[in-house]
Every structure is written in structure tokens, then in C-alpha cells.
Amino acid sequence: MLVDDGSEHSALPAMLAEFGDRLHLVGLRIAHAGRSAAKNHAVLLARAPLVLFFDDDDRAAPDYLERHLLAHEARPAEADAVLGHTDWAPELETSPLMHYITDVDRLMFAYERLGPGQELDWRGFWEGRISCKRSLLVHHGLHDQRLEYSIDVEMAWRLASRGLRVTYDPSARSEMVRPLDLDGFCARTLAKGRAHAVVASLHPGTDIAARLLPGDSEQLWSEGRFTEPALRRKAAALEAAANDDPSVLDELHKTYRSLFRLMHAKGVAEATGAVSEVSAPATTIEPFPNTDPRFLYDGTPDDAPPEPLLSISIPVWSRTPELAEMARRTIDRIWEVARIPTEVIVVDNGSPHEVSYAAKVYRYDQNRGVATGWNTGIRLSTADAVVVLNSDCTVEPGWDEALYEAANDGRRVAFPYTDHCDGRGFAWPDQGGTSGWCFMMTKAVYEEVGVFDEWFSPAFCEDTDYWHRAWELGIELSPVPAARVIHARRTSSQARSNLLLQAHRYKYGWKHNVDPDRAPPYYNRDATDYVGTVKLDEGARR
């Protein structure tokens, strides 16, 4: 039986033409109605006493049908069903996700506790690899067409009252030929959550409702809904790292577990109406649409190396001549003490006062904000390591070497020790995430965390949001004692900026579901200094 559930490009004619002279095929194309309707049509049109549910991404062993027939000959009762064995096809590369699904948390193909001939209850009725008597279904219950997922489990639970028995026969073997990826399995888990909520509403107070629907699902989604993008990014990054570093597998498995539990809870919340109309703040994971700034000139010194290892991005909004001159001194100092091949990119946010800079200078016609300036500067950079630096900072000798070593040693955002011009000197480090006047990371880390959120334009808390997202991904936020930067703290913001800061604190709290009047949660971590091979330069000011 071939039932096409409303495919846009139906393969039925080609399949009937290819196999029609060798097999007794019946083909039917219906308007799209879901897998329940397609399977029910197939059962009702079938004429044989046995039906086998088989997935279209599986490949059967040559004796697969024979094994199911022999098993039913030994178990002729109407209530008897036979469960076969499915594994990954040998030509597939078993990814970390596929290994986790089948060998760690056993979310699919959970055969490890089953022995040949073992009898199972309704929970072992796994369609895609199971056969049963057609009369059992026709007389006592077909799939519930209100469900989009878990239709086999729900039908089997109803058939349990009719004596359903499932027997495991590992000799009936098939192989799944389609690999699974993270987005696909998240979508699958989300659909399961929706279906499980519907099943629980159809059978309230029953064992199947209790088994499929954790009682804390809605609360879990309410509290964790803003962490979904970060969990997805973290899982993807750990997947990539796991191929070369097996030590990250434990962390990857924890991340999978948290993500899939959250996706199931999201599905439950969607089905029960617990998802609010605005399920997340009006934020962006990609930059807001804008054109690239105008390229003004390249004032890079003639003796600068042609292939930089480090790109320094400096957003500028010089609303006074003093601030414009300070930005010029900041850039001149970078070249004076540079020890590794460097490029400097200035993104001018429509400054009222302009001076010439020893840098590649781009200009927006209006102030697009700090986050846009950072994103633009990094997008236009060419090196594999990037620094964001305020225009009111003075870098000390060795700062670039020390931060560069730290940023390239693992998944890390590196921060300098800072003199805040308060008379205390370099008395304490920037604790890795207190503010964004100077920090370095690789392009790979930037791509993992994502762009700075331009929802926080024009300024304040775009850095707090970024450190929070990095912290959720397990990226180290490391102060580096050998890197020293003086921060003049000459703000370019205007009067009443305290009101904007307070508003953006609440934006940050809303986005991450934390108390905006308290320190961000990543402040509570142990901030460990990064001490590498680069030593503190004796010329650096004390």
C-alpha cells in the first residue's frame, strides 16, 4: 500500500511504473491530512491479514518480511504484534547527535534492554518497524487523526485494553538511511511535545497522560524560553568541537538534554495555549537591516603589515572636538606599541566633529549605535582575531600580545586589567563582562555567540547581553593581567543617559528572564585570570 499524503511532487506514478510488474501495489494520493490519515487509509484498503508499518527512510534486510511472517505464524492471536530491530545504516557517519540519541539517552532504537522473544506492553508499539493483525486495528481502533505525532503510542495504549502484546524479534532487521541533525531533531521534539499535550487532554488522569506529559512543562518553558537560541548555538559549537576533542562530550550531552527537554516543553506550551502572543522580546539575532557605511579613506600607516593577525574595531561618535582628538590619540597609540600585525577599523556613527585617523575609516550618516558600530567593524575586518576598543582608551605595551594569546587559547573572550583613572591604577581586572570598552575574541567565538544585539541601540547593555550569551554557551570570560589598558571614561553619551541605561537594564532583564536591578548572573562565576607566556611589560604604567 502506497499512500501519498498530498506531496507537491508525487512519486506514486514512477513507483507504480517501476515496481508494478513485480509487486501487487495499490497507490492512493490524498489531500494532505497528516500521517494518521495516510496510515488509516492504507489499513482500510489493505486485504492481507497482516499489516506492517514501515518508514520511508528505512531499508529492509532481504529476509525482513519473511521474519515478520514467521513470527506471526508462531503468534497467531489477533492481539499479537511483532517489533523488529532498526539501526543506523552502516554507510552513515554516526554524528555526536546520532550517538547521543541511540546510545546515551536512548531516545530512539532503545533495544539495549530487550532480548529475543521478550514481550512488551503498549509502550513497545514502535511504528516504522512493527507488524500486527489488520483485524485488531479495524475492529478495535485506528490512529487518532487529531494527532500529528506519537500516533503509534496513543493507538497502542487504546489497544492495550484489547489485550495487545508486542514481541521483540531482533532477526527482523532494517536500517535507517537518513541521518539526523540538530535542527531536525529539535523540530521532531517540538512536535512530540505538542502531540503529548493533546494526548493528555484526550485521556486526562491516565497512565499515558502521566507518562507523556511532565507536570512542570509550562513552567519550564516560561522560565527558559529565552535560552533556546543560546542552547542551540552551544550544542552546535560543541558538536563541531567533539570531532577533535572527545572531552567535550559530557558537556555536549548535558546541553542536548537541556535543549530537548526545553523543546518538548515548548511544544506542550504551544498546544495548551501557555505561549503568550509575544513569546520573546522584540530583539534580533542578526543585525537590523541597514546599508554598509560609506568608505571614506584608508589612513593606515605605510609600514603596517599587509596581512594582519588582529583587527581592532573602534566605533566613534565624536560630539565634541575633545572626543574627536581623544579618538585620534587612541589610534596613534595603538600603532606606537603594536607588536603583532594589526589593522584598525573606525566606524564613525555620523560624528559632528571629524578628524583624520590612522585607520580604515567608514562612516554612517547618522548615529546607529554602539552595537551596530561593533557589528559593522567586525564584519569589515579581515583578521581571524578581533578587538573592540573604545575611543577613550590608552593601550599599554604588550596588551595586544597578551590578549591575542588568551583569545586564541580555547573558547574565550579576553579582557585587560584596566586603570579607570580613579587614582587606584591597575588595582583590579575588568572581571570579564563588566563593560565593553576593550575585549578580544576570535571570529569563531563571535560567530558562535552571534552578533551584538542592536535592539540595545544607541548604547548600554549591549555588552551585558553579549557576556550573558557567551556565559550561557560556556565560553570563558577571562581577565588577562599582562594586558593593560587605561580607560579615560570620557563618555560620548548625552544628558539624561541614566534614563536610557535604566531602560536598557530592563530590556536585558526581560530578554534573559533575570532581575534587572541585580548584577547579571555571570558575575557570580569564578573569574580566573588567564596567565600565559606573555609577561607584563615593564614599560606598562603601574
mmCIF file of N, CA, C and O in Angstrom, residues 289-380:
data_model
loop_
_atom_site.group_PDB
_atom_site.id
_atom_site.type_symbol
_atom_site.label_atom_id
_atom_site.label_comp_id
_atom_site.label_asym_id
_atom_site.label_seq_id
_atom_site.Cartn_x
_atom_site.Cartn_y
_atom_site.Cartn_z
ATOM 1 N N PRO A 289 18.328 45.439 9.481
ATOM 2 C CA PRO A 289 18.673 45.773 8.091
ATOM 3 C C PRO A 289 19.252 47.178 7.985
ATOM 4 O O PRO A 289 18.689 48.137 8.490
ATOM 5 N N ASN A 290 20.396 47.273 7.384
ATOM 6 C CA ASN A 290 20.957 48.585 7.100
ATOM 7 C C ASN A 290 21.971 48.447 5.986
ATOM 8 O O ASN A 290 22.458 47.356 5.694
ATOM 9 N N THR A 291 22.283 49.538 5.354
ATOM 10 C CA THR A 291 23.298 49.511 4.317
ATOM 11 C C THR A 291 24.668 49.620 4.974
ATOM 12 O O THR A 291 24.807 50.090 6.102
ATOM 13 N N ASP A 292 25.697 49.156 4.275
ATOM 14 C CA ASP A 292 27.044 49.334 4.777
ATOM 15 C C ASP A 292 27.379 50.821 4.802
ATOM 16 O O ASP A 292 26.881 51.608 3.990
ATOM 17 N N PRO A 293 28.235 51.230 5.743
ATOM 18 C CA PRO A 293 28.616 52.645 5.774
ATOM 19 C C PRO A 293 29.479 53.012 4.570
ATOM 20 O O PRO A 293 30.045 52.147 3.899
ATOM 21 N N ARG A 294 29.570 54.288 4.319
ATOM 22 C CA ARG A 294 30.427 54.766 3.240
ATOM 23 C C ARG A 294 31.895 54.606 3.632
ATOM 24 O O ARG A 294 32.279 54.884 4.767
ATOM 25 N N PHE A 295 32.690 54.108 2.712
ATOM 26 C CA PHE A 295 34.128 54.072 2.943
ATOM 27 C C PHE A 295 34.695 55.459 2.649
ATOM 28 O O PHE A 295 34.522 56.002 1.543
ATOM 29 N N LEU A 296 35.372 56.059 3.639
ATOM 30 C CA LEU A 296 35.905 57.406 3.468
ATOM 31 C C LEU A 296 37.343 57.387 2.969
ATOM 32 O O LEU A 296 37.666 58.003 1.949
ATOM 33 N N TYR A 297 38.228 56.680 3.670
ATOM 34 C CA TYR A 297 39.634 56.647 3.270
ATOM 35 C C TYR A 297 40.364 55.580 4.085
ATOM 36 O O TYR A 297 39.833 55.066 5.079
ATOM 37 N N ASP A 298 41.549 55.239 3.650
ATOM 38 C CA ASP A 298 42.423 54.320 4.379
ATOM 39 C C ASP A 298 43.653 55.091 4.827
ATOM 40 O O ASP A 298 44.550 55.390 4.045
ATOM 41 N N GLY A 299 43.671 55.442 6.122
ATOM 42 C CA GLY A 299 44.792 56.174 6.683
ATOM 43 C C GLY A 299 45.808 55.286 7.385
ATOM 44 O O GLY A 299 46.614 55.777 8.184
ATOM 45 N N THR A 300 45.758 53.998 7.094
ATOM 46 C CA THR A 300 46.686 53.055 7.718
ATOM 47 C C THR A 300 48.132 53.457 7.416
ATOM 48 O O THR A 300 48.452 53.785 6.266
ATOM 49 N N PRO A 301 49.013 53.425 8.417
ATOM 50 C CA PRO A 301 50.418 53.768 8.162
ATOM 51 C C PRO A 301 51.018 52.907 7.061
ATOM 52 O O PRO A 301 50.673 51.732 6.910
ATOM 53 N N ASP A 302 51.936 53.494 6.294
ATOM 54 C CA ASP A 302 52.530 52.791 5.156
ATOM 55 C C ASP A 302 53.312 51.557 5.573
ATOM 56 O O ASP A 302 53.414 50.594 4.797
ATOM 57 N N ASP A 303 53.867 51.559 6.784
ATOM 58 C CA ASP A 303 54.683 50.417 7.217
ATOM 59 C C ASP A 303 53.869 49.344 7.934
ATOM 60 O O ASP A 303 54.430 48.405 8.495
ATOM 61 N N ALA A 304 52.536 49.454 7.924
ATOM 62 C CA ALA A 304 51.700 48.429 8.564
ATOM 63 C C ALA A 304 51.761 47.131 7.768
ATOM 64 O O ALA A 304 51.784 47.162 6.528
ATOM 65 N N PRO A 305 51.804 45.960 8.434
ATOM 66 C CA PRO A 305 51.856 44.673 7.720
ATOM 67 C C PRO A 305 50.638 44.502 6.816
ATOM 68 O O PRO A 305 49.515 44.887 7.185
ATOM 69 N N PRO A 306 50.819 43.916 5.626
ATOM 70 C CA PRO A 306 49.699 43.793 4.675
ATOM 71 C C PRO A 306 48.684 42.727 5.069
ATOM 72 O O PRO A 306 47.533 42.784 4.627
ATOM 73 N N GLU A 307 49.083 41.732 5.868
ATOM 74 C CA GLU A 307 48.174 40.647 6.257
ATOM 75 C C GLU A 307 48.057 40.608 7.779
ATOM 76 O O GLU A 307 48.828 39.935 8.467
ATOM 77 N N PRO A 308 47.105 41.325 8.337
ATOM 78 C CA PRO A 308 47.004 41.426 9.805
ATOM 79 C C PRO A 308 46.547 40.124 10.457
ATOM 80 O O PRO A 308 45.781 39.349 9.880
ATOM 81 N N LEU A 309 47.028 39.909 11.669
ATOM 82 C CA LEU A 309 46.534 38.829 12.517
ATOM 83 C C LEU A 309 45.441 39.328 13.458
ATOM 84 O O LEU A 309 44.694 38.532 14.016
ATOM 85 N N LEU A 310 45.376 40.647 13.640
ATOM 86 C CA LEU A 310 44.461 41.245 14.598
ATOM 87 C C LEU A 310 43.755 42.434 13.960
ATOM 88 O O LEU A 310 44.397 43.300 13.366
ATOM 89 N N SER A 311 42.426 42.469 14.071
ATOM 90 C CA SER A 311 41.634 43.615 13.614
ATOM 91 C C SER A 311 41.061 44.321 14.837
ATOM 92 O O SER A 311 40.444 43.689 15.691
ATOM 93 N N ILE A 312 41.267 45.630 14.905
ATOM 94 C CA ILE A 312 40.769 46.430 16.024
ATOM 95 C C ILE A 312 39.632 47.305 15.512
ATOM 96 O O ILE A 312 39.817 48.117 14.596
ATOM 97 N N SER A 313 38.463 47.129 16.091
ATOM 98 C CA SER A 313 37.270 47.866 15.676
ATOM 99 C C SER A 313 36.971 48.950 16.701
ATOM 100 O O SER A 313 36.797 48.662 17.894
ATOM 101 N N ILE A 314 36.903 50.192 16.240
ATOM 102 C CA ILE A 314 36.660 51.328 17.129
ATOM 103 C C ILE A 314 35.449 52.113 16.622
ATOM 104 O O ILE A 314 35.527 52.777 15.585
ATOM 105 N N PRO A 315 34.321 52.029 17.307
ATOM 106 C CA PRO A 315 33.188 52.885 16.938
ATOM 107 C C PRO A 315 33.416 54.288 17.489
ATOM 108 O O PRO A 315 33.904 54.468 18.610
ATOM 109 N N VAL A 316 33.087 55.289 16.717
ATOM 110 C CA VAL A 316 33.336 56.675 17.104
ATOM 111 C C VAL A 316 32.063 57.490 16.929
ATOM 112 O O VAL A 316 31.396 57.394 15.893
ATOM 113 N N TRP A 317 31.745 58.236 17.953
ATOM 114 C CA TRP A 317 30.712 59.275 17.821
ATOM 115 C C TRP A 317 31.235 60.498 18.558
ATOM 116 O O TRP A 317 31.057 60.647 19.765
ATOM 117 N N SER A 318 31.922 61.349 17.837
ATOM 118 C CA SER A 318 32.604 62.495 18.430
ATOM 119 C C SER A 318 31.673 63.701 18.403
ATOM 120 O O SER A 318 31.628 64.450 17.434
ATOM 121 N N ARG A 319 30.960 63.893 19.497
ATOM 122 C CA ARG A 319 30.025 65.025 19.549
ATOM 123 C C ARG A 319 30.721 66.308 19.986
ATOM 124 O O ARG A 319 30.106 67.383 19.965
ATOM 125 N N THR A 320 32.019 66.202 20.387
ATOM 126 C CA THR A 320 32.801 67.393 20.729
ATOM 127 C C THR A 320 34.179 67.269 20.096
ATOM 128 O O THR A 320 34.654 66.159 19.816
ATOM 129 N N PRO A 321 34.888 68.369 19.866
ATOM 130 C CA PRO A 321 36.250 68.302 19.351
ATOM 131 C C PRO A 321 37.176 67.522 20.279
ATOM 132 O O PRO A 321 38.089 66.840 19.816
ATOM 133 N N GLU A 322 36.937 67.618 21.583
ATOM 134 C CA GLU A 322 37.769 66.894 22.549
ATOM 135 C C GLU A 322 37.687 65.388 22.333
ATOM 136 O O GLU A 322 38.701 64.671 22.355
ATOM 137 N N LEU A 323 36.478 64.884 22.118
ATOM 138 C CA LEU A 323 36.307 63.444 21.900
ATOM 139 C C LEU A 323 36.939 63.013 20.583
ATOM 140 O O LEU A 323 37.505 61.919 20.490
ATOM 141 N N ALA A 324 36.853 63.835 19.549
ATOM 142 C CA ALA A 324 37.480 63.502 18.270
ATOM 143 C C ALA A 324 38.995 63.418 18.418
ATOM 144 O O ALA A 324 39.639 62.498 17.892
ATOM 145 N N GLU A 325 39.569 64.363 19.147
ATOM 146 C CA GLU A 325 41.017 64.351 19.357
ATOM 147 C C GLU A 325 41.434 63.159 20.215
ATOM 148 O O GLU A 325 42.489 62.544 19.998
ATOM 149 N N MET A 326 40.622 62.800 21.196
ATOM 150 C CA MET A 326 40.925 61.635 22.029
ATOM 151 C C MET A 326 40.936 60.361 21.203
ATOM 152 O O MET A 326 41.799 59.488 21.376
ATOM 153 N N ALA A 327 39.998 60.210 20.268
ATOM 154 C CA ALA A 327 39.974 59.030 19.402
ATOM 155 C C ALA A 327 41.241 58.980 18.547
ATOM 156 O O ALA A 327 41.823 57.904 18.343
ATOM 157 N N ARG A 328 41.698 60.149 18.063
ATOM 158 C CA ARG A 328 42.921 60.166 17.259
ATOM 159 C C ARG A 328 44.117 59.685 18.080
ATOM 160 O O ARG A 328 44.935 58.888 17.616
ATOM 161 N N ARG A 329 44.231 60.158 19.338
ATOM 162 C CA ARG A 329 45.335 59.735 20.194
ATOM 163 C C ARG A 329 45.261 58.247 20.499
ATOM 164 O O ARG A 329 46.287 57.561 20.579
ATOM 165 N N THR A 330 44.052 57.735 20.699
ATOM 166 C CA THR A 330 43.885 56.295 20.955
ATOM 167 C C THR A 330 44.456 55.483 19.807
ATOM 168 O O THR A 330 45.185 54.504 20.015
ATOM 169 N N ILE A 331 44.150 55.867 18.590
ATOM 170 C CA ILE A 331 44.600 55.112 17.412
ATOM 171 C C ILE A 331 46.104 55.263 17.207
ATOM 172 O O ILE A 331 46.805 54.291 16.899
ATOM 173 N N ASP A 332 46.634 56.468 17.392
ATOM 174 C CA ASP A 332 48.080 56.659 17.252
ATOM 175 C C ASP A 332 48.841 55.796 18.254
ATOM 176 O O ASP A 332 49.900 55.232 17.941
ATOM 177 N N ARG A 333 48.302 55.671 19.465
ATOM 178 C CA ARG A 333 48.953 54.855 20.489
ATOM 179 C C ARG A 333 48.946 53.373 20.107
ATOM 180 O O ARG A 333 49.906 52.646 20.386
ATOM 181 N N ILE A 334 47.876 52.916 19.466
ATOM 182 C CA ILE A 334 47.823 51.516 19.018
ATOM 183 C C ILE A 334 49.013 51.213 18.125
ATOM 184 O O ILE A 334 49.716 50.213 18.306
ATOM 185 N N TRP A 335 49.271 52.086 17.141
ATOM 186 C CA TRP A 335 50.382 51.847 16.215
ATOM 187 C C TRP A 335 51.733 51.984 16.910
ATOM 188 O O TRP A 335 52.690 51.273 16.586
ATOM 189 N N GLU A 336 51.806 52.860 17.891
ATOM 190 C CA GLU A 336 53.065 53.089 18.599
ATOM 191 C C GLU A 336 53.545 51.848 19.335
ATOM 192 O O GLU A 336 54.748 51.564 19.370
ATOM 193 N N VAL A 337 52.611 51.080 19.926
ATOM 194 C CA VAL A 337 53.014 49.944 20.763
ATOM 195 C C VAL A 337 52.708 48.590 20.112
ATOM 196 O O VAL A 337 52.937 47.545 20.725
ATOM 197 N N ALA A 338 52.173 48.571 18.872
ATOM 198 C CA ALA A 338 51.751 47.315 18.242
ATOM 199 C C ALA A 338 52.920 46.334 18.117
ATOM 200 O O ALA A 338 54.013 46.701 17.673
ATOM 201 N N ARG A 339 52.664 45.084 18.488
ATOM 202 C CA ARG A 339 53.689 44.044 18.407
ATOM 203 C C ARG A 339 53.297 42.903 17.481
ATOM 204 O O ARG A 339 54.127 42.039 17.198
ATOM 205 N N ILE A 340 52.056 42.858 17.045
ATOM 206 C CA ILE A 340 51.627 41.835 16.100
ATOM 207 C C ILE A 340 50.951 42.530 14.920
ATOM 208 O O ILE A 340 50.459 43.662 15.056
ATOM 209 N N PRO A 341 50.959 41.915 13.738
ATOM 210 C CA PRO A 341 50.353 42.553 12.559
ATOM 211 C C PRO A 341 48.903 42.956 12.820
ATOM 212 O O PRO A 341 48.084 42.127 13.218
ATOM 213 N N THR A 342 48.593 44.209 12.583
ATOM 214 C CA THR A 342 47.330 44.804 13.027
ATOM 215 C C THR A 342 46.690 45.622 11.919
ATOM 216 O O THR A 342 47.376 46.185 11.062
ATOM 217 N N GLU A 343 45.349 45.663 11.956
ATOM 218 C CA GLU A 343 44.606 46.659 11.190
ATOM 219 C C GLU A 343 43.647 47.354 12.144
ATOM 220 O O GLU A 343 43.181 46.754 13.124
ATOM 221 N N VAL A 344 43.369 48.630 11.880
ATOM 222 C CA VAL A 344 42.433 49.398 12.700
ATOM 223 C C VAL A 344 41.294 49.860 11.806
ATOM 224 O O VAL A 344 41.518 50.439 10.735
ATOM 225 N N ILE A 345 40.068 49.583 12.250
ATOM 226 C CA ILE A 345 38.868 49.967 11.509
ATOM 227 C C ILE A 345 38.053 50.910 12.373
ATOM 228 O O ILE A 345 37.673 50.567 13.504
ATOM 229 N N VAL A 346 37.789 52.093 11.878
ATOM 230 C CA VAL A 346 36.953 53.075 12.565
ATOM 231 C C VAL A 346 35.588 53.102 11.885
ATOM 232 O O VAL A 346 35.494 53.239 10.662
ATOM 233 N N VAL A 347 34.540 52.931 12.689
ATOM 234 C CA VAL A 347 33.176 53.096 12.193
ATOM 235 C C VAL A 347 32.629 54.366 12.829
ATOM 236 O O VAL A 347 32.339 54.406 14.024
ATOM 237 N N ASP A 348 32.546 55.411 12.038
ATOM 238 C CA ASP A 348 32.088 56.712 12.519
ATOM 239 C C ASP A 348 30.568 56.760 12.422
ATOM 240 O O ASP A 348 29.991 56.639 11.343
ATOM 241 N N ASN A 349 29.936 56.973 13.565
ATOM 242 C CA ASN A 349 28.475 56.994 13.634
ATOM 243 C C ASN A 349 27.923 58.399 13.415
ATOM 244 O O ASN A 349 27.150 58.918 14.214
ATOM 245 N N GLY A 350 28.345 59.009 12.312
ATOM 246 C CA GLY A 350 27.810 60.335 11.991
ATOM 247 C C GLY A 350 28.285 61.415 12.936
ATOM 248 O O GLY A 350 27.494 62.297 13.341
ATOM 249 N N SER A 351 29.584 61.393 13.320
ATOM 250 C CA SER A 351 30.113 62.354 14.285
ATOM 251 C C SER A 351 29.968 63.791 13.795
ATOM 252 O O SER A 351 30.280 64.088 12.639
ATOM 253 N N PRO A 352 29.559 64.703 14.675
ATOM 254 C CA PRO A 352 29.512 66.121 14.285
ATOM 255 C C PRO A 352 30.906 66.697 14.039
ATOM 256 O O PRO A 352 31.052 67.655 13.271
ATOM 257 N N HIS A 353 31.936 66.116 14.697
ATOM 258 C CA HIS A 353 33.293 66.626 14.562
ATOM 259 C C HIS A 353 34.176 65.520 14.001
ATOM 260 O O HIS A 353 34.240 64.416 14.565
ATOM 261 N N GLU A 354 34.881 65.789 12.918
ATOM 262 C CA GLU A 354 35.709 64.796 12.262
ATOM 263 C C GLU A 354 37.164 65.239 12.249
ATOM 264 O O GLU A 354 37.472 66.421 12.063
ATOM 265 N N VAL A 355 38.063 64.274 12.461
ATOM 266 C CA VAL A 355 39.496 64.472 12.292
ATOM 267 C C VAL A 355 40.016 63.295 11.482
ATOM 268 O O VAL A 355 39.301 62.320 11.249
ATOM 269 N N SER A 356 41.278 63.363 11.057
ATOM 270 C CA SER A 356 41.870 62.272 10.293
ATOM 271 C C SER A 356 42.421 61.207 11.248
ATOM 272 O O SER A 356 43.064 61.538 12.253
ATOM 273 N N TYR A 357 42.162 59.939 10.914
ATOM 274 C CA TYR A 357 42.624 58.833 11.739
ATOM 275 C C TYR A 357 43.562 57.942 10.937
ATOM 276 O O TYR A 357 43.390 57.756 9.717
ATOM 277 N N ALA A 358 44.517 57.348 11.624
ATOM 278 C CA ALA A 358 45.433 56.382 11.006
ATOM 279 C C ALA A 358 44.752 55.021 10.979
ATOM 280 O O ALA A 358 45.144 54.073 11.676
ATOM 281 N N ALA A 359 43.718 54.906 10.179
ATOM 282 C CA ALA A 359 42.878 53.712 10.176
ATOM 283 C C ALA A 359 42.080 53.662 8.882
ATOM 284 O O ALA A 359 42.049 54.618 8.104
ATOM 285 N N LYS A 360 41.420 52.514 8.663
ATOM 286 C CA LYS A 360 40.413 52.415 7.612
ATOM 287 C C LYS A 360 39.124 53.005 8.183
ATOM 288 O O LYS A 360 38.602 52.501 9.177
ATOM 289 N N VAL A 361 38.639 54.056 7.564
ATOM 290 C CA VAL A 361 37.537 54.814 8.149
ATOM 291 C C VAL A 361 36.281 54.657 7.298
ATOM 292 O O VAL A 361 36.299 54.896 6.078
ATOM 293 N N TYR A 362 35.200 54.241 7.970
ATOM 294 C CA TYR A 362 33.882 54.117 7.357
ATOM 295 C C TYR A 362 32.933 55.048 8.125
ATOM 296 O O TYR A 362 33.113 55.293 9.314
ATOM 297 N N ARG A 363 31.899 55.513 7.450
ATOM 298 C CA ARG A 363 31.028 56.479 8.111
ATOM 299 C C ARG A 363 29.555 56.232 7.783
ATOM 300 O O ARG A 363 29.182 56.073 6.619
ATOM 301 N N TYR A 364 28.738 56.175 8.855
ATOM 302 C CA TYR A 364 27.294 56.242 8.716
ATOM 303 C C TYR A 364 26.870 57.714 8.758
ATOM 304 O O TYR A 364 27.527 58.533 9.418
ATOM 305 N N ASP A 365 25.781 58.038 8.108
ATOM 306 C CA ASP A 365 25.321 59.427 8.077
ATOM 307 C C ASP A 365 24.639 59.831 9.379
ATOM 308 O O ASP A 365 24.408 61.024 9.615
ATOM 309 N N GLN A 366 24.295 58.841 10.201
ATOM 310 C CA GLN A 366 23.665 59.131 11.482
ATOM 311 C C GLN A 366 24.152 58.130 12.520
ATOM 312 O O GLN A 366 24.763 57.124 12.184
ATOM 313 N N ASN A 367 23.866 58.413 13.768
ATOM 314 C CA ASN A 367 24.319 57.552 14.854
ATOM 315 C C ASN A 367 23.470 56.280 14.902
ATOM 316 O O ASN A 367 22.301 56.328 15.270
ATOM 317 N N ARG A 368 24.057 55.167 14.524
ATOM 318 C CA ARG A 368 23.328 53.889 14.527
ATOM 319 C C ARG A 368 23.571 53.090 15.799
ATOM 320 O O ARG A 368 23.066 51.978 15.920
ATOM 321 N N GLY A 369 24.358 53.612 16.711
ATOM 322 C CA GLY A 369 24.524 52.964 17.997
ATOM 323 C C GLY A 369 25.788 52.137 18.095
ATOM 324 O O GLY A 369 26.426 51.789 17.101
ATOM 325 N N VAL A 370 26.121 51.809 19.344
ATOM 326 C CA VAL A 370 27.354 51.078 19.632
ATOM 327 C C VAL A 370 27.319 49.678 19.029
ATOM 328 O O VAL A 370 28.283 49.238 18.390
ATOM 329 N N ALA A 371 26.225 48.955 19.230
ATOM 330 C CA ALA A 371 26.159 47.572 18.745
ATOM 331 C C ALA A 371 26.313 47.511 17.235
ATOM 332 O O ALA A 371 27.022 46.649 16.701
ATOM 333 N N THR A 372 25.667 48.424 16.514
ATOM 334 C CA THR A 372 25.816 48.445 15.060
ATOM 335 C C THR A 372 27.257 48.765 14.681
ATOM 336 O O THR A 372 27.811 48.181 13.739
ATOM 337 N N GLY A 373 27.880 49.702 15.402
ATOM 338 C CA GLY A 373 29.280 50.016 15.136
ATOM 339 C C GLY A 373 30.187 48.816 15.335
ATOM 340 O O GLY A 373 31.066 48.538 14.509
ATOM 341 N N TRP A 374 29.971 48.072 16.423
ATOM 342 C CA TRP A 374 30.776 46.870 16.674
ATOM 343 C C TRP A 374 30.550 45.823 15.581
ATOM 344 O O TRP A 374 31.493 45.264 15.039
ATOM 345 N N ASN A 375 29.286 45.544 15.307
ATOM 346 C CA ASN A 375 28.987 44.539 14.280
ATOM 347 C C ASN A 375 29.570 44.924 12.926
ATOM 348 O O ASN A 375 30.123 44.085 12.206
ATOM 349 N N THR A 376 29.451 46.194 12.580
ATOM 350 C CA THR A 376 29.959 46.644 11.291
ATOM 351 C C THR A 376 31.474 46.525 11.225
ATOM 352 O O THR A 376 32.030 46.037 10.235
ATOM 353 N N GLY A 377 32.161 46.985 12.273
ATOM 354 C CA GLY A 377 33.619 46.913 12.283
ATOM 355 C C GLY A 377 34.123 45.492 12.178
ATOM 356 O O GLY A 377 35.075 45.205 11.437
ATOM 357 N N ILE A 378 33.469 44.565 12.881
ATOM 358 C CA ILE A 378 33.886 43.161 12.815
ATOM 359 C C ILE A 378 33.570 42.580 11.440
ATOM 360 O O ILE A 378 34.356 41.814 10.879
ATOM 361 N N ARG A 379 32.426 42.954 10.875
ATOM 362 C CA ARG A 379 32.059 42.449 9.556
ATOM 363 C C ARG A 379 33.056 42.906 8.486
ATOM 364 O O ARG A 379 33.350 42.171 7.541
ATOM 365 N N LEU A 380 33.591 44.109 8.636
ATOM 366 C CA LEU A 380 34.517 44.651 7.651
ATOM 367 C C LEU A 380 35.964 44.267 7.917
ATOM 368 O O LEU A 380 36.843 44.584 7.120
#
